[in-house]
Amino acid sequence: MDNIIYFNKNLKQVDDKVRDRLGIRGRRAVELAMMGLPIVPGFIIDSVLTKKLPQVNMKENLKTQIAQIEKETKKKYGDSAKPLLLKVVLSSDLNVPNFPSIHNIGMNDKTVEGFGQFTGKAFAYGEYLFLMRNFARKIHGTSEDEIKSLEANLGKKATIDDVMKTIEAYKKHFGDAFSDDVYDQLGLILKGASVKYCDSDIDVDNSLSIMVQAMVYGNFGPASYAGSYYTRNIVSGDSEIQGSFLQNEFDFGEGKGKPINKIEKKYFDQFSDIASKVEENFKEIRNIKFTIEDSNFWLVEQREVDEKSTQSQIKTLLDLTKRKVVSPEFTVMSIKPSQLNELLHPVIDPSTIKNVKSIKGGISGSTGAAIGRVFFSTPKLLEEHKKAIMKGGDTNLILVMPASYAEDVKAIEVARGVITSEGGFSSHAPVVARSLGKVAMVQPEMKIRGNTFTLAGKTVKEGDYISINVPYYEPPTLYLDKVGLIEPDFKRNGLYEFLELAQQFITDFDARCNGDQPKDAIVAKEFNARGIGLCRTEHMFFNEKRIMKFREVIIADSEEERRKALKAIQPMQRSDFYELFKIMTGLPVTIRLLDAPLHEFLPRNEESMGEFIQYMQSRAKGIKPAEIRARCEELAEMNPMLGHRGCRVAVTYPEIYEMQCRAVFEAACMLKKEGVNVEPEIMIPIVMSEQEIKFLKNGKKIEGKTVKGIRDIKNEVVEEYGIDDLEYKVGTMIELPAAALGAGKIAQYAEFFSFGTNDLTQTTYGLSRDDINSFLPDYSLYDLMKYNPFSYLQDEVKELIATAAQRGKLSRPDIKLGLCGEHGANPENIEFCMDAGLNYVSCSPYSIPLAKLGIAQINIRRDQEEKK
């Protein structure tokens, strides 16, 4: 009959159309059989015949199929001496962990005795009872109350007689629906399964088929084993098989398994050989269940491994690529960019979280996992960190605050992670955490009161341990205790090798790094970033040793005072740029001049204000605290993100940008004299029109006032260092709709554009990236906004970018175009950037691998589409 497929190790090929009618479990069996591996034999009734089973007499056909199974297993169905027992497994296209199944079919009062000769009488009758119970639940429709009543005499110390009586009670309950004739028994089960499960929830798209397979047992004597194994380690990806087995026991409910490498060498070698063949066939890790029944070696089934780590998946693919089983294109296309986060950051060790209370939810700010004691303020956390170092204590700390500001950067830097109750993905704490390689999350449901926080009815006090897990692809989880971590090892986990493979498919369009510190540049270089696309110089001022100096600049009453304070900062800035340029030798480094609103640098609380007052009084004797407070209050703005920031500060205080540009050019000249090739790019932020960039690039003279342009500063420095000339570029960040629309005029003075999509999104829609999460869930609920616009570029922002790119190229055909911000790590955004004619995206150091993989996959897909 064409609708019944018999499978064993001799099965050759099964037509794809036929395989489509076998369901997932059926296809798994057929795939193993077609590889010539010793699968336990059986047959599959396809989805077409399964529907018709109630109307079809199958007895003679079943006898034919079972005769083949008997021949291979050397057992007889219905035999009282060495009986063959069968199982029925339902199989559809619904992917579920366990398909409904009935085991030990063929059991009756005669065969149970013969079966018991091999396994022991108690086990045999236990399996007989298992058949009755499963038939009652899965076929007959017996209620749980009825089952409880039928098994009322089965206590913890039930005897075999008690079990036999219960079996008889079940038979009486079933009546004609069950039979002791083994062929009728199987037929009734098949017909009952068809009636009950066809057109049920598991029968998706009329795909339900039924598999009948021989039962084999790992408790048939000392030469019997049962177990399962993965084709390699599912965490590390090491190629040695991983699993466990039992000897002379049926399943793991009766004993603790031994590691698979402790089994007899002949079997271990056979398992390893099968593992290699299975991986080559399926091109992935698989789990294989096996039974060795009285020295007879059988594979029961194989399945996909959803629980495998990304590391193990990548190492499998790399091994298969080396063996030329798969192509480099296949390997690169098989991993989702978001999966790489698992390799880039610490992850929670799943074996350590079993009894730990966890709370899922919130917003992912910076991916990874962190463990530490909770502290609720920067001073307290820094104090505790210092104590821990001095006393050799635990330096794992987590900062918890409503929101973070400039003065909290030093705490985020020493902490393992940071949690805020306000803001979102692009707010201060997550942005700083990403730049420092720290873990960050936002938990809007968290209530912070003094030195405690409350979440989901649980209260955590200062000094308590918590753990946070912030994946890229799902909401973060907070654990209310210390758990274990698995630290990443890029050399062992396959990331470097995988990125090398992906780089083969990256051409002109590539990824740069958002990096403010030398350590960012080092990470960027390791990930083969094609330069630094955004160095946020304001982050350099957040340094504990510099913040006071810069605050002094901000509140200075005169240009003379500002220049005096800036002179002290300049060597620090020069040193920063020198390090970045040197690390990124031969690659462009884009230095964004000061952008943040000045108020961000000023003290936010009394403790900070007290420290600043003390500092200022040490610098200027006679200055009163009230004067300092008053000056700080004068600088407060109603809407600072649209206020006195970026190039606007440079118009008011040109000496600030002059100091920064001088530091850039001095660092470049120093390296040039050392024979190091540098490519400085100076980026002017928050430009509205061409007039601003023209003013800052070329300078201006008016009566009684001269403002040096960037060009003038470069000429002075080159002359001072005795260098012929220095190549550099001046460009701007396009982050205002006015700048995007005026890009044609701006490009007359700008040699590159970098699209700052966080601010461009804010100014396009009038949305605050720090506050959007208070109402975004409601917008999503009513389908008013499909995606978070700070993660996915929206159509209007895309139109502004495309317009600016087009107009910029019309004015300056060789203009370089990039996008900086975490939008740049999203493959959907990357494809738009490529289509819009941009040259690169720039994102945080640990997002570079995601961006590069996204770029490579887009190129591969497009190349494949062209060849069709």
Coordinates of C-alpha atoms in Angstrom, one line a residue, residues 321-637:
T321 CA 32.7 24.4 6.6
K322 CA 36.3 23.1 7.1
R323 CA 35.2 19.6 6.0
K324 CA 33.5 21.2 2.9
V325 CA 30.1 19.7 4.0
V326 CA 28.6 23.2 3.9
S327 CA 29.6 26.4 2.0
P328 CA 30.8 29.5 3.8
E329 CA 27.6 31.2 2.6
F330 CA 25.5 28.6 4.3
T331 CA 27.4 29.0 7.6
V332 CA 27.1 32.8 7.5
M333 CA 23.4 32.7 6.7
S334 CA 22.6 30.2 9.4
I335 CA 23.1 32.5 12.4
K336 CA 20.8 35.4 13.2
P337 CA 22.8 38.6 14.1
S338 CA 21.1 38.8 17.5
Q339 CA 22.4 35.4 18.4
L340 CA 25.9 36.7 18.5
N341 CA 25.1 38.6 21.7
E342 CA 25.3 35.2 23.4
L343 CA 29.0 35.0 22.5
L344 CA 29.9 38.6 23.2
H345 CA 28.7 39.0 26.8
P346 CA 28.6 36.9 30.0
V347 CA 25.5 34.7 30.2
I348 CA 23.7 33.2 33.2
D349 CA 24.7 29.6 33.9
P350 CA 21.3 27.8 33.6
S351 CA 22.4 25.2 36.1
T352 CA 22.5 27.8 38.9
I353 CA 19.1 29.4 38.7
K354 CA 16.8 26.5 39.7
N355 CA 15.7 27.7 43.1
V356 CA 16.3 31.5 42.6
K357 CA 13.3 33.8 42.5
S358 CA 13.3 35.6 39.1
I359 CA 11.3 38.6 37.7
K360 CA 11.1 38.9 33.9
G361 CA 10.4 42.2 32.2
G362 CA 11.7 45.7 31.5
I363 CA 13.8 47.2 28.7
S364 CA 17.1 45.9 27.5
G365 CA 19.7 48.7 27.6
S366 CA 23.1 46.9 27.2
T367 CA 23.2 43.2 26.7
G368 CA 25.0 40.7 29.0
A369 CA 24.7 39.3 32.5
A370 CA 25.9 40.7 35.8
I371 CA 25.9 39.7 39.4
G372 CA 26.5 42.0 42.3
R373 CA 25.5 43.8 45.5
V374 CA 23.0 46.6 45.1
F375 CA 23.8 50.2 45.8
F376 CA 21.6 53.2 45.2
S377 CA 24.0 56.1 44.8
T378 CA 27.3 56.8 43.1
P379 CA 29.2 57.9 46.3
K380 CA 28.0 54.8 48.2
L381 CA 28.9 52.4 45.4
L382 CA 32.4 54.0 44.9
E383 CA 33.0 53.9 48.7
E384 CA 32.0 50.2 48.8
H385 CA 34.2 49.4 45.8
K386 CA 37.2 51.1 47.5
K387 CA 36.5 49.1 50.7
A388 CA 36.3 45.8 48.7
I389 CA 39.6 46.4 47.0
M390 CA 41.4 47.3 50.3
K391 CA 40.0 44.3 52.1
G392 CA 40.1 41.8 49.2
G393 CA 36.3 41.7 49.2
D394 CA 33.7 41.2 46.5
T395 CA 34.0 44.0 43.9
N396 CA 30.9 42.9 42.0
L397 CA 28.4 45.8 42.5
I398 CA 25.3 46.9 40.7
L399 CA 24.1 50.5 40.6
V400 CA 20.3 51.1 40.9
M401 CA 18.9 54.6 40.4
P402 CA 15.9 56.3 39.0
A403 CA 18.1 57.8 36.3
S404 CA 21.8 58.5 35.8
Y405 CA 23.7 61.6 34.9
A406 CA 27.3 62.8 34.1
E407 CA 28.5 62.4 37.7
D408 CA 27.3 58.8 37.8
V409 CA 29.6 57.6 34.9
K410 CA 32.4 56.8 37.3
A411 CA 30.1 54.5 39.2
I412 CA 28.8 52.7 36.1
E413 CA 32.5 52.3 35.1
V414 CA 33.4 50.3 38.2
A415 CA 30.0 48.5 38.6
R416 CA 29.1 45.3 36.8
G417 CA 25.8 46.6 35.7
V418 CA 23.2 49.4 36.1
I419 CA 19.4 49.4 36.5
T420 CA 17.3 52.5 36.2
S421 CA 13.6 52.9 36.7
E422 CA 13.3 55.7 34.1
G423 CA 14.3 56.1 30.5
G424 CA 14.7 53.6 27.7
F425 CA 17.2 52.0 25.3
S426 CA 18.7 55.3 24.3
S427 CA 18.7 57.0 27.7
H428 CA 21.9 58.0 29.6
A429 CA 22.6 54.8 31.6
P430 CA 22.2 52.4 28.7
V431 CA 24.3 54.6 26.3
V432 CA 27.1 54.9 28.8
A433 CA 26.9 51.2 29.7
R434 CA 27.2 50.2 26.1
S435 CA 30.2 52.4 25.6
L436 CA 31.9 50.9 28.7
G437 CA 30.9 47.3 28.0
K438 CA 28.6 47.1 31.1
V439 CA 25.2 45.5 31.5
A440 CA 22.2 47.8 31.7
M441 CA 18.4 47.5 31.9
V442 CA 15.5 49.8 32.6
Q443 CA 12.7 48.5 34.8
P444 CA 9.8 51.0 34.9
E445 CA 7.9 48.8 37.4
M446 CA 10.6 49.2 40.0
K447 CA 9.9 51.5 42.9
I448 CA 13.0 53.0 44.5
R449 CA 12.6 54.3 48.1
G450 CA 15.7 55.4 49.9
N451 CA 18.0 52.4 50.1
T452 CA 15.5 49.8 48.9
F453 CA 13.7 48.9 45.8
T454 CA 10.4 47.0 45.4
L455 CA 9.5 44.9 42.3
A456 CA 6.7 42.4 41.9
G457 CA 6.1 42.5 45.6
K458 CA 9.7 41.7 46.5
T459 CA 11.9 44.2 48.4
V460 CA 15.7 44.4 47.9
K461 CA 17.9 46.3 50.4
E462 CA 21.2 48.0 49.8
G463 CA 24.0 45.4 49.9
D464 CA 21.7 42.5 48.8
Y465 CA 22.9 40.4 45.9
I466 CA 20.9 40.4 42.7
S467 CA 21.7 39.1 39.2
I468 CA 20.6 40.5 35.9
N469 CA 20.3 38.8 32.5
V470 CA 19.8 41.2 29.6
P471 CA 19.5 39.3 26.3
Y472 CA 19.2 41.1 22.9
Y473 CA 16.2 39.0 21.8
E474 CA 13.8 39.0 24.8
P475 CA 13.0 41.0 27.9
P476 CA 15.6 41.1 30.7
T477 CA 15.3 39.0 33.8
L478 CA 16.3 40.0 37.3
Y479 CA 17.2 37.3 39.8
L480 CA 16.9 38.1 43.5
D481 CA 20.1 36.4 44.5
K482 CA 23.6 35.5 43.3
V483 CA 23.7 33.0 40.4
G484 CA 26.5 31.7 38.2
L485 CA 28.0 33.3 35.1
I486 CA 29.6 31.9 32.0
E487 CA 32.2 34.4 30.7
P488 CA 32.8 34.7 27.0
D489 CA 36.1 33.6 25.4
F490 CA 36.3 34.9 21.8
K491 CA 39.2 32.7 20.9
R492 CA 37.5 29.5 22.0
N493 CA 33.9 30.3 21.2
G494 CA 34.4 30.6 17.5
L495 CA 33.5 34.3 17.2
Y496 CA 36.7 35.5 15.6
E497 CA 36.8 32.7 13.1
F498 CA 33.1 33.2 12.3
L499 CA 33.6 37.0 11.7
E500 CA 36.6 36.2 9.4
L501 CA 34.2 34.1 7.4
A502 CA 31.6 36.8 7.3
Q503 CA 34.1 39.4 6.3
Q504 CA 34.6 37.6 3.0
F505 CA 31.2 38.8 2.0
I506 CA 31.6 42.4 3.0
T507 CA 32.8 44.8 0.3
D508 CA 32.5 48.6 0.3
F509 CA 29.8 49.1 2.9
D510 CA 31.1 48.2 6.3
A511 CA 30.8 48.9 10.0
R512 CA 32.7 51.4 12.2
C513 CA 32.7 51.7 16.0
N514 CA 31.3 54.2 18.4
G515 CA 34.2 54.5 20.8
D516 CA 35.3 57.1 23.3
Q517 CA 38.1 55.2 25.1
P518 CA 41.2 53.3 24.1
K519 CA 39.6 50.1 25.3
D520 CA 36.7 50.7 22.9
A521 CA 39.2 51.1 20.0
I522 CA 41.0 47.9 21.0
V523 CA 37.7 45.9 20.9
A524 CA 36.8 47.6 17.6
K525 CA 40.1 46.5 16.1
E526 CA 39.6 42.9 17.3
F527 CA 36.2 42.9 15.6
N528 CA 37.8 44.4 12.4
A529 CA 35.8 47.6 12.5
R530 CA 36.8 49.9 9.6
G531 CA 37.5 52.9 11.9
I532 CA 35.7 54.9 14.6
G533 CA 32.6 56.5 13.3
L534 CA 31.8 58.4 16.5
C535 CA 34.0 59.5 19.4
R536 CA 31.8 61.4 21.8
T537 CA 34.2 63.8 23.4
E538 CA 31.8 64.7 26.1
H539 CA 32.2 61.2 27.5
M540 CA 35.9 62.0 28.0
F541 CA 35.0 64.9 30.3
F542 CA 32.9 62.6 32.5
N543 CA 36.1 61.1 33.8
E544 CA 36.5 61.6 37.6
K545 CA 39.7 63.5 37.2
R546 CA 38.3 65.9 34.5
I547 CA 34.7 66.6 35.5
M548 CA 35.7 69.3 38.1
K549 CA 38.0 71.0 35.5
F550 CA 35.2 71.1 32.9
R551 CA 32.7 72.3 35.4
E552 CA 35.1 75.1 36.1
V553 CA 35.1 75.9 32.4
I554 CA 31.3 76.0 32.3
I555 CA 30.7 78.4 35.2
A556 CA 33.6 80.7 34.3
D557 CA 32.6 84.4 34.2
S558 CA 35.1 85.4 31.4
E559 CA 36.9 84.0 28.4
E560 CA 40.1 84.4 30.2
E561 CA 39.0 82.1 33.0
R562 CA 37.6 79.6 30.5
R563 CA 40.8 79.5 28.5
K564 CA 42.8 79.0 31.7
A565 CA 40.7 76.0 32.7
L566 CA 40.7 74.6 29.1
K567 CA 44.5 74.8 29.0
A568 CA 44.6 72.3 31.9
I569 CA 42.2 69.9 30.0
Q570 CA 43.9 70.1 26.6
P571 CA 46.8 67.7 27.4
M572 CA 44.3 65.2 28.6
Q573 CA 42.2 65.5 25.4
R574 CA 45.4 65.3 23.3
S575 CA 46.4 62.1 25.1
D576 CA 42.9 60.6 24.4
F577 CA 43.1 61.3 20.7
Y578 CA 46.7 60.2 20.5
E579 CA 45.7 56.7 21.9
L580 CA 42.7 56.4 19.6
F581 CA 44.6 57.4 16.5
K582 CA 47.5 55.1 17.3
I583 CA 45.2 52.1 17.9
M584 CA 43.3 52.7 14.7
T585 CA 46.4 53.3 12.6
G586 CA 45.4 53.9 9.0
L587 CA 41.7 54.0 9.7
P588 CA 39.4 57.0 9.9
V589 CA 38.6 58.3 13.4
T590 CA 35.6 60.6 13.6
I591 CA 35.9 63.0 16.6
R592 CA 32.6 64.6 17.4
L593 CA 33.2 67.9 19.2
L594 CA 31.4 68.6 22.4
D595 CA 27.7 67.9 21.9
A596 CA 26.0 67.5 25.3
P597 CA 24.1 70.4 26.9
L598 CA 26.3 72.1 29.4
H599 CA 23.9 71.5 32.2
E600 CA 24.6 67.7 32.0
F601 CA 28.0 68.2 33.5
L602 CA 26.8 70.2 36.5
P603 CA 26.1 68.7 39.9
R604 CA 22.8 67.0 40.3
N605 CA 22.6 66.5 44.1
E606 CA 23.8 68.1 47.3
E607 CA 26.7 65.7 47.8
S608 CA 28.0 66.5 44.3
M609 CA 27.4 70.2 44.7
G610 CA 29.3 70.1 48.0
E611 CA 32.3 68.5 46.3
F612 CA 32.3 71.0 43.5
I613 CA 32.0 74.0 45.9
Q614 CA 35.0 72.6 47.8
Y615 CA 37.0 72.3 44.5
M616 CA 36.1 75.8 43.4
Q617 CA 37.1 77.3 46.7
S618 CA 40.5 75.6 46.4
R619 CA 40.9 77.2 43.0
A620 CA 39.5 80.7 43.7
K621 CA 39.8 81.9 47.2
G622 CA 37.0 84.1 48.4
I623 CA 34.4 82.6 46.0
K624 CA 31.2 81.9 48.0
P625 CA 29.0 78.8 47.8
A626 CA 26.0 81.0 46.9
E627 CA 27.8 82.4 43.9
I628 CA 28.6 78.9 42.6
R629 CA 25.1 77.7 43.1
A630 CA 23.7 80.8 41.4
R631 CA 26.0 80.3 38.4
C632 CA 24.9 76.7 38.1
E633 CA 21.2 77.6 38.3
E634 CA 21.7 80.3 35.6
L635 CA 22.8 77.6 33.2
A636 CA 19.6 75.5 33.7
E637 CA 17.4 75.2 30.6

